Amino acid sequence: MPKRLIKKITEKKETKKVTTPKVKKQVSDVKKLKMLITVVDRSKALFYVDLLEQFEVNVQMVIYGRGTANSEMLNLLGIAESDKAVIMSYIREDKVKEALDTLNEKFHKVKNGKGIAYTISLDSIIGVSMYQLLSNDRTLKEGGKK
């Protein structure tokens, strides 16, 4: 090979820029979600819905129901009325303990505010947008602002 050709080939190799593949930044840490079920008197439903919003609960559904227990059983349990509201809320796992403690406190202190609250683990959710909605994660994709 002539020296000129060898020199051109080596120059091209030297001037070639080395590009590294871009790694997408992880927008935020993925936190597990739970469904919080709260059963309260129908008249107190909005109070508890508002209360749960302080724990970054973004999606809640209220289902109104009526108990089937007879009046003797209601009196025995100390329940005034059988009209109930079932509040289904999606909450991040790191907020569950604080939310349950606050609910327990309100069940004892609020007049006619008795209720039941428990959580169910969610194993999977389809879609990033759905996760962001349920977890109240307003972070936008790569390069976005909150």
PDB file of C-alpha atoms in Angstrom:
ATOM      1  CA  MET A   1       0.000   0.000   0.000  1.00  0.00           C
ATOM      2  CA  PRO A   2       1.260   3.457  -0.760  1.00  0.00           C
ATOM      3  CA  LYS A   3       2.179   5.658   2.202  1.00  0.00           C
ATOM      4  CA  ARG A   4      -0.383   8.309   1.232  1.00  0.00           C
ATOM      5  CA  LEU A   5      -3.258   5.834   1.404  1.00  0.00           C
ATOM      6  CA  ILE A   6      -2.069   4.471   4.747  1.00  0.00           C
ATOM      7  CA  LYS A   7      -1.783   8.016   6.093  1.00  0.00           C
ATOM      8  CA  LYS A   8      -5.372   8.890   4.980  1.00  0.00           C
ATOM      9  CA  ILE A   9      -6.801   5.725   6.553  1.00  0.00           C
ATOM     10  CA  THR A  10      -5.080   6.377   9.884  1.00  0.00           C
ATOM     11  CA  GLU A  11      -6.174  10.035   9.857  1.00  0.00           C
ATOM     12  CA  LYS A  12      -9.795   8.985   9.333  1.00  0.00           C
ATOM     13  CA  LYS A  13      -9.581   6.575  12.228  1.00  0.00           C
ATOM     14  CA  GLU A  14      -8.132   9.236  14.507  1.00  0.00           C
ATOM     15  CA  THR A  15     -10.710  11.889  13.620  1.00  0.00           C
ATOM     16  CA  LYS A  16     -13.621   9.553  14.049  1.00  0.00           C
ATOM     17  CA  LYS A  17     -15.623  10.566  17.104  1.00  0.00           C
ATOM     18  CA  VAL A  18     -16.392   7.927  19.625  1.00  0.00           C
ATOM     19  CA  THR A  19     -20.041   8.093  20.611  1.00  0.00           C
ATOM     20  CA  THR A  20     -21.338   6.345  23.659  1.00  0.00           C
ATOM     21  CA  PRO A  21     -24.903   5.108  23.722  1.00  0.00           C
ATOM     22  CA  LYS A  22     -27.206   7.386  25.692  1.00  0.00           C
ATOM     23  CA  VAL A  23     -28.590   5.816  28.802  1.00  0.00           C
ATOM     24  CA  LYS A  24     -32.077   6.930  29.735  1.00  0.00           C
ATOM     25  CA  LYS A  25     -32.255   8.426  33.185  1.00  0.00           C
ATOM     26  CA  GLN A  26     -34.640   6.804  35.552  1.00  0.00           C
ATOM     27  CA  VAL A  27     -37.337   9.417  36.104  1.00  0.00           C
ATOM     28  CA  SER A  28     -38.115   8.423  39.671  1.00  0.00           C
ATOM     29  CA  ASP A  29     -37.933   5.442  41.941  1.00  0.00           C
ATOM     30  CA  VAL A  30     -40.777   3.025  41.424  1.00  0.00           C
ATOM     31  CA  LYS A  31     -42.722   2.577  44.641  1.00  0.00           C
ATOM     32  CA  LYS A  32     -45.171  -0.227  45.236  1.00  0.00           C
ATOM     33  CA  LEU A  33     -48.855   0.585  45.326  1.00  0.00           C
ATOM     34  CA  LYS A  34     -51.627  -0.716  47.535  1.00  0.00           C
ATOM     35  CA  MET A  35     -55.378  -0.420  47.400  1.00  0.00           C
ATOM     36  CA  LEU A  36     -56.755   1.052  50.608  1.00  0.00           C
ATOM     37  CA  ILE A  37     -60.323  -0.027  51.365  1.00  0.00           C
ATOM     38  CA  THR A  38     -62.171   2.120  53.906  1.00  0.00           C
ATOM     39  CA  VAL A  39     -65.729   1.337  55.024  1.00  0.00           C
ATOM     40  CA  VAL A  40     -67.503   4.198  56.837  1.00  0.00           C
ATOM     41  CA  ASP A  41     -70.984   5.613  57.405  1.00  0.00           C
ATOM     42  CA  ARG A  42     -72.363   7.124  54.243  1.00  0.00           C
ATOM     43  CA  SER A  43     -72.692  10.554  55.868  1.00  0.00           C
ATOM     44  CA  LYS A  44     -68.915  10.629  56.598  1.00  0.00           C
ATOM     45  CA  ALA A  45     -67.714   9.492  53.145  1.00  0.00           C
ATOM     46  CA  LEU A  46     -66.663  12.914  51.859  1.00  0.00           C
ATOM     47  CA  PHE A  47     -64.859  13.678  55.111  1.00  0.00           C
ATOM     48  CA  TYR A  48     -62.695  10.546  54.720  1.00  0.00           C
ATOM     49  CA  VAL A  49     -62.143  11.121  50.988  1.00  0.00           C
ATOM     50  CA  ASP A  50     -60.788  14.591  51.783  1.00  0.00           C
ATOM     51  CA  LEU A  51     -58.721  13.202  54.663  1.00  0.00           C
ATOM     52  CA  LEU A  52     -57.022  10.612  52.433  1.00  0.00           C
ATOM     53  CA  GLU A  53     -56.032  13.209  49.833  1.00  0.00           C
ATOM     54  CA  GLN A  54     -53.333  14.525  52.184  1.00  0.00           C
ATOM     55  CA  PHE A  55     -51.447  11.217  51.699  1.00  0.00           C
ATOM     56  CA  GLU A  56     -51.028  11.858  47.951  1.00  0.00           C
ATOM     57  CA  VAL A  57     -53.982   9.641  47.084  1.00  0.00           C
ATOM     58  CA  ASN A  58     -54.819  10.679  43.555  1.00  0.00           C
ATOM     59  CA  VAL A  59     -57.524   8.176  42.561  1.00  0.00           C
ATOM     60  CA  GLN A  60     -60.452   7.273  44.810  1.00  0.00           C
ATOM     61  CA  MET A  61     -63.793   5.630  44.143  1.00  0.00           C
ATOM     62  CA  VAL A  62     -66.744   5.691  46.522  1.00  0.00           C
ATOM     63  CA  ILE A  63     -69.334   2.913  46.381  1.00  0.00           C
ATOM     64  CA  TYR A  64     -72.508   3.351  48.377  1.00  0.00           C
ATOM     65  CA  GLY A  65     -73.974   0.260  49.996  1.00  0.00           C
ATOM     66  CA  ARG A  66     -76.469  -0.933  52.509  1.00  0.00           C
ATOM     67  CA  GLY A  67     -75.743  -3.535  55.149  1.00  0.00           C
ATOM     68  CA  THR A  68     -77.911  -6.603  55.531  1.00  0.00           C
ATOM     69  CA  ALA A  69     -77.700  -7.028  59.293  1.00  0.00           C
ATOM     70  CA  ASN A  70     -80.993  -6.874  61.222  1.00  0.00           C
ATOM     71  CA  SER A  71     -81.646  -4.181  63.839  1.00  0.00           C
ATOM     72  CA  GLU A  72     -80.796  -6.533  66.759  1.00  0.00           C
ATOM     73  CA  MET A  73     -77.351  -7.204  65.326  1.00  0.00           C
ATOM     74  CA  LEU A  74     -76.798  -3.480  64.635  1.00  0.00           C
ATOM     75  CA  ASN A  75     -77.658  -2.645  68.245  1.00  0.00           C
ATOM     76  CA  LEU A  76     -75.354  -5.405  69.510  1.00  0.00           C
ATOM     77  CA  LEU A  77     -72.440  -4.059  67.450  1.00  0.00           C
ATOM     78  CA  GLY A  78     -73.213  -0.447  68.329  1.00  0.00           C
ATOM     79  CA  ILE A  79     -73.733   0.586  64.725  1.00  0.00           C
ATOM     80  CA  ALA A  80     -76.289   3.372  64.268  1.00  0.00           C
ATOM     81  CA  GLU A  81     -77.197   2.932  60.629  1.00  0.00           C
ATOM     82  CA  SER A  82     -76.639   0.362  57.901  1.00  0.00           C
ATOM     83  CA  ASP A  83     -76.041   2.798  55.000  1.00  0.00           C
ATOM     84  CA  LYS A  84     -72.316   2.594  54.292  1.00  0.00           C
ATOM     85  CA  ALA A  85     -69.754   3.956  51.875  1.00  0.00           C
ATOM     86  CA  VAL A  86     -66.838   1.878  50.644  1.00  0.00           C
ATOM     87  CA  ILE A  87     -63.918   4.101  49.627  1.00  0.00           C
ATOM     88  CA  MET A  88     -61.366   2.445  47.351  1.00  0.00           C
ATOM     89  CA  SER A  89     -58.112   4.440  47.172  1.00  0.00           C
ATOM     90  CA  TYR A  90     -54.765   3.790  45.494  1.00  0.00           C
ATOM     91  CA  ILE A  91     -51.898   4.735  47.771  1.00  0.00           C
ATOM     92  CA  ARG A  92     -48.118   4.333  47.685  1.00  0.00           C
ATOM     93  CA  GLU A  93     -46.740   1.752  50.088  1.00  0.00           C
ATOM     94  CA  ASP A  94     -44.577   4.325  51.887  1.00  0.00           C
ATOM     95  CA  LYS A  95     -47.709   6.313  52.856  1.00  0.00           C
ATOM     96  CA  VAL A  96     -49.836   3.372  54.091  1.00  0.00           C
ATOM     97  CA  LYS A  97     -48.761   3.286  57.753  1.00  0.00           C
ATOM     98  CA  GLU A  98     -49.282   7.008  58.221  1.00  0.00           C
ATOM     99  CA  ALA A  99     -52.684   6.879  56.489  1.00  0.00           C
ATOM    100  CA  LEU A 100     -53.892   3.907  58.560  1.00  0.00           C
ATOM    101  CA  ASP A 101     -52.727   5.564  61.789  1.00  0.00           C
ATOM    102  CA  THR A 102     -54.594   8.756  60.898  1.00  0.00           C
ATOM    103  CA  LEU A 103     -57.740   6.802  59.958  1.00  0.00           C
ATOM    104  CA  ASN A 104     -57.580   4.878  63.238  1.00  0.00           C
ATOM    105  CA  GLU A 105     -57.294   8.141  65.156  1.00  0.00           C
ATOM    106  CA  LYS A 106     -60.276   9.648  63.296  1.00  0.00           C
ATOM    107  CA  PHE A 107     -62.375   6.484  63.820  1.00  0.00           C
ATOM    108  CA  HIS A 108     -61.995   7.026  67.576  1.00  0.00           C
ATOM    109  CA  LYS A 109     -62.262  10.835  67.767  1.00  0.00           C
ATOM    110  CA  VAL A 110     -64.897  11.811  65.181  1.00  0.00           C
ATOM    111  CA  LYS A 111     -68.511  11.544  66.327  1.00  0.00           C
ATOM    112  CA  ASN A 112     -70.195   8.680  64.412  1.00  0.00           C
ATOM    113  CA  GLY A 113     -66.918   8.295  62.532  1.00  0.00           C
ATOM    114  CA  LYS A 114     -66.361   4.594  63.132  1.00  0.00           C
ATOM    115  CA  GLY A 115     -65.100   2.525  60.266  1.00  0.00           C
ATOM    116  CA  ILE A 116     -62.867  -0.222  58.958  1.00  0.00           C
ATOM    117  CA  ALA A 117     -59.719   0.243  56.876  1.00  0.00           C
ATOM    118  CA  TYR A 118     -57.346  -2.299  55.329  1.00  0.00           C
ATOM    119  CA  THR A 119     -55.016  -2.616  52.340  1.00  0.00           C
ATOM    120  CA  ILE A 120     -54.598  -5.027  49.461  1.00  0.00           C
ATOM    121  CA  SER A 121     -51.261  -5.366  47.634  1.00  0.00           C
ATOM    122  CA  LEU A 122     -51.183  -4.655  43.909  1.00  0.00           C
ATOM    123  CA  ASP A 123     -48.827  -6.956  42.026  1.00  0.00           C
ATOM    124  CA  SER A 124     -48.761  -5.243  38.651  1.00  0.00           C
ATOM    125  CA  ILE A 125     -50.059  -2.283  36.697  1.00  0.00           C
ATOM    126  CA  ILE A 126     -50.003  -2.022  32.932  1.00  0.00           C
ATOM    127  CA  GLY A 127     -48.454   1.163  31.562  1.00  0.00           C
ATOM    128  CA  VAL A 128     -46.243   3.933  32.833  1.00  0.00           C
ATOM    129  CA  SER A 129     -48.992   6.530  32.492  1.00  0.00           C
ATOM    130  CA  MET A 130     -51.369   4.440  34.580  1.00  0.00           C
ATOM    131  CA  TYR A 131     -48.717   3.988  37.273  1.00  0.00           C
ATOM    132  CA  GLN A 132     -48.012   7.735  37.304  1.00  0.00           C
ATOM    133  CA  LEU A 133     -51.714   8.469  37.700  1.00  0.00           C
ATOM    134  CA  LEU A 134     -52.282   5.967  40.513  1.00  0.00           C
ATOM    135  CA  SER A 135     -49.093   6.844  42.393  1.00  0.00           C
ATOM    136  CA  ASN A 136     -49.611  10.602  41.974  1.00  0.00           C
ATOM    137  CA  ASP A 137     -46.204  10.842  40.255  1.00  0.00           C
ATOM    138  CA  ARG A 138     -46.273  14.018  38.147  1.00  0.00           C
ATOM    139  CA  THR A 139     -42.749  13.587  36.821  1.00  0.00           C
ATOM    140  CA  LEU A 140     -42.631  13.836  33.066  1.00  0.00           C
ATOM    141  CA  LYS A 141     -40.551  11.593  30.859  1.00  0.00           C
ATOM    142  CA  GLU A 142     -36.827  12.343  30.325  1.00  0.00           C
ATOM    143  CA  GLY A 143     -35.929  15.990  30.546  1.00  0.00           C
ATOM    144  CA  GLY A 144     -39.323  17.081  31.832  1.00  0.00           C
ATOM    145  CA  LYS A 145     -40.143  19.127  34.874  1.00  0.00           C
ATOM    146  CA  LYS A 146     -42.453  18.432  37.755  1.00  0.00           C
TER     147      LYS A 146
END
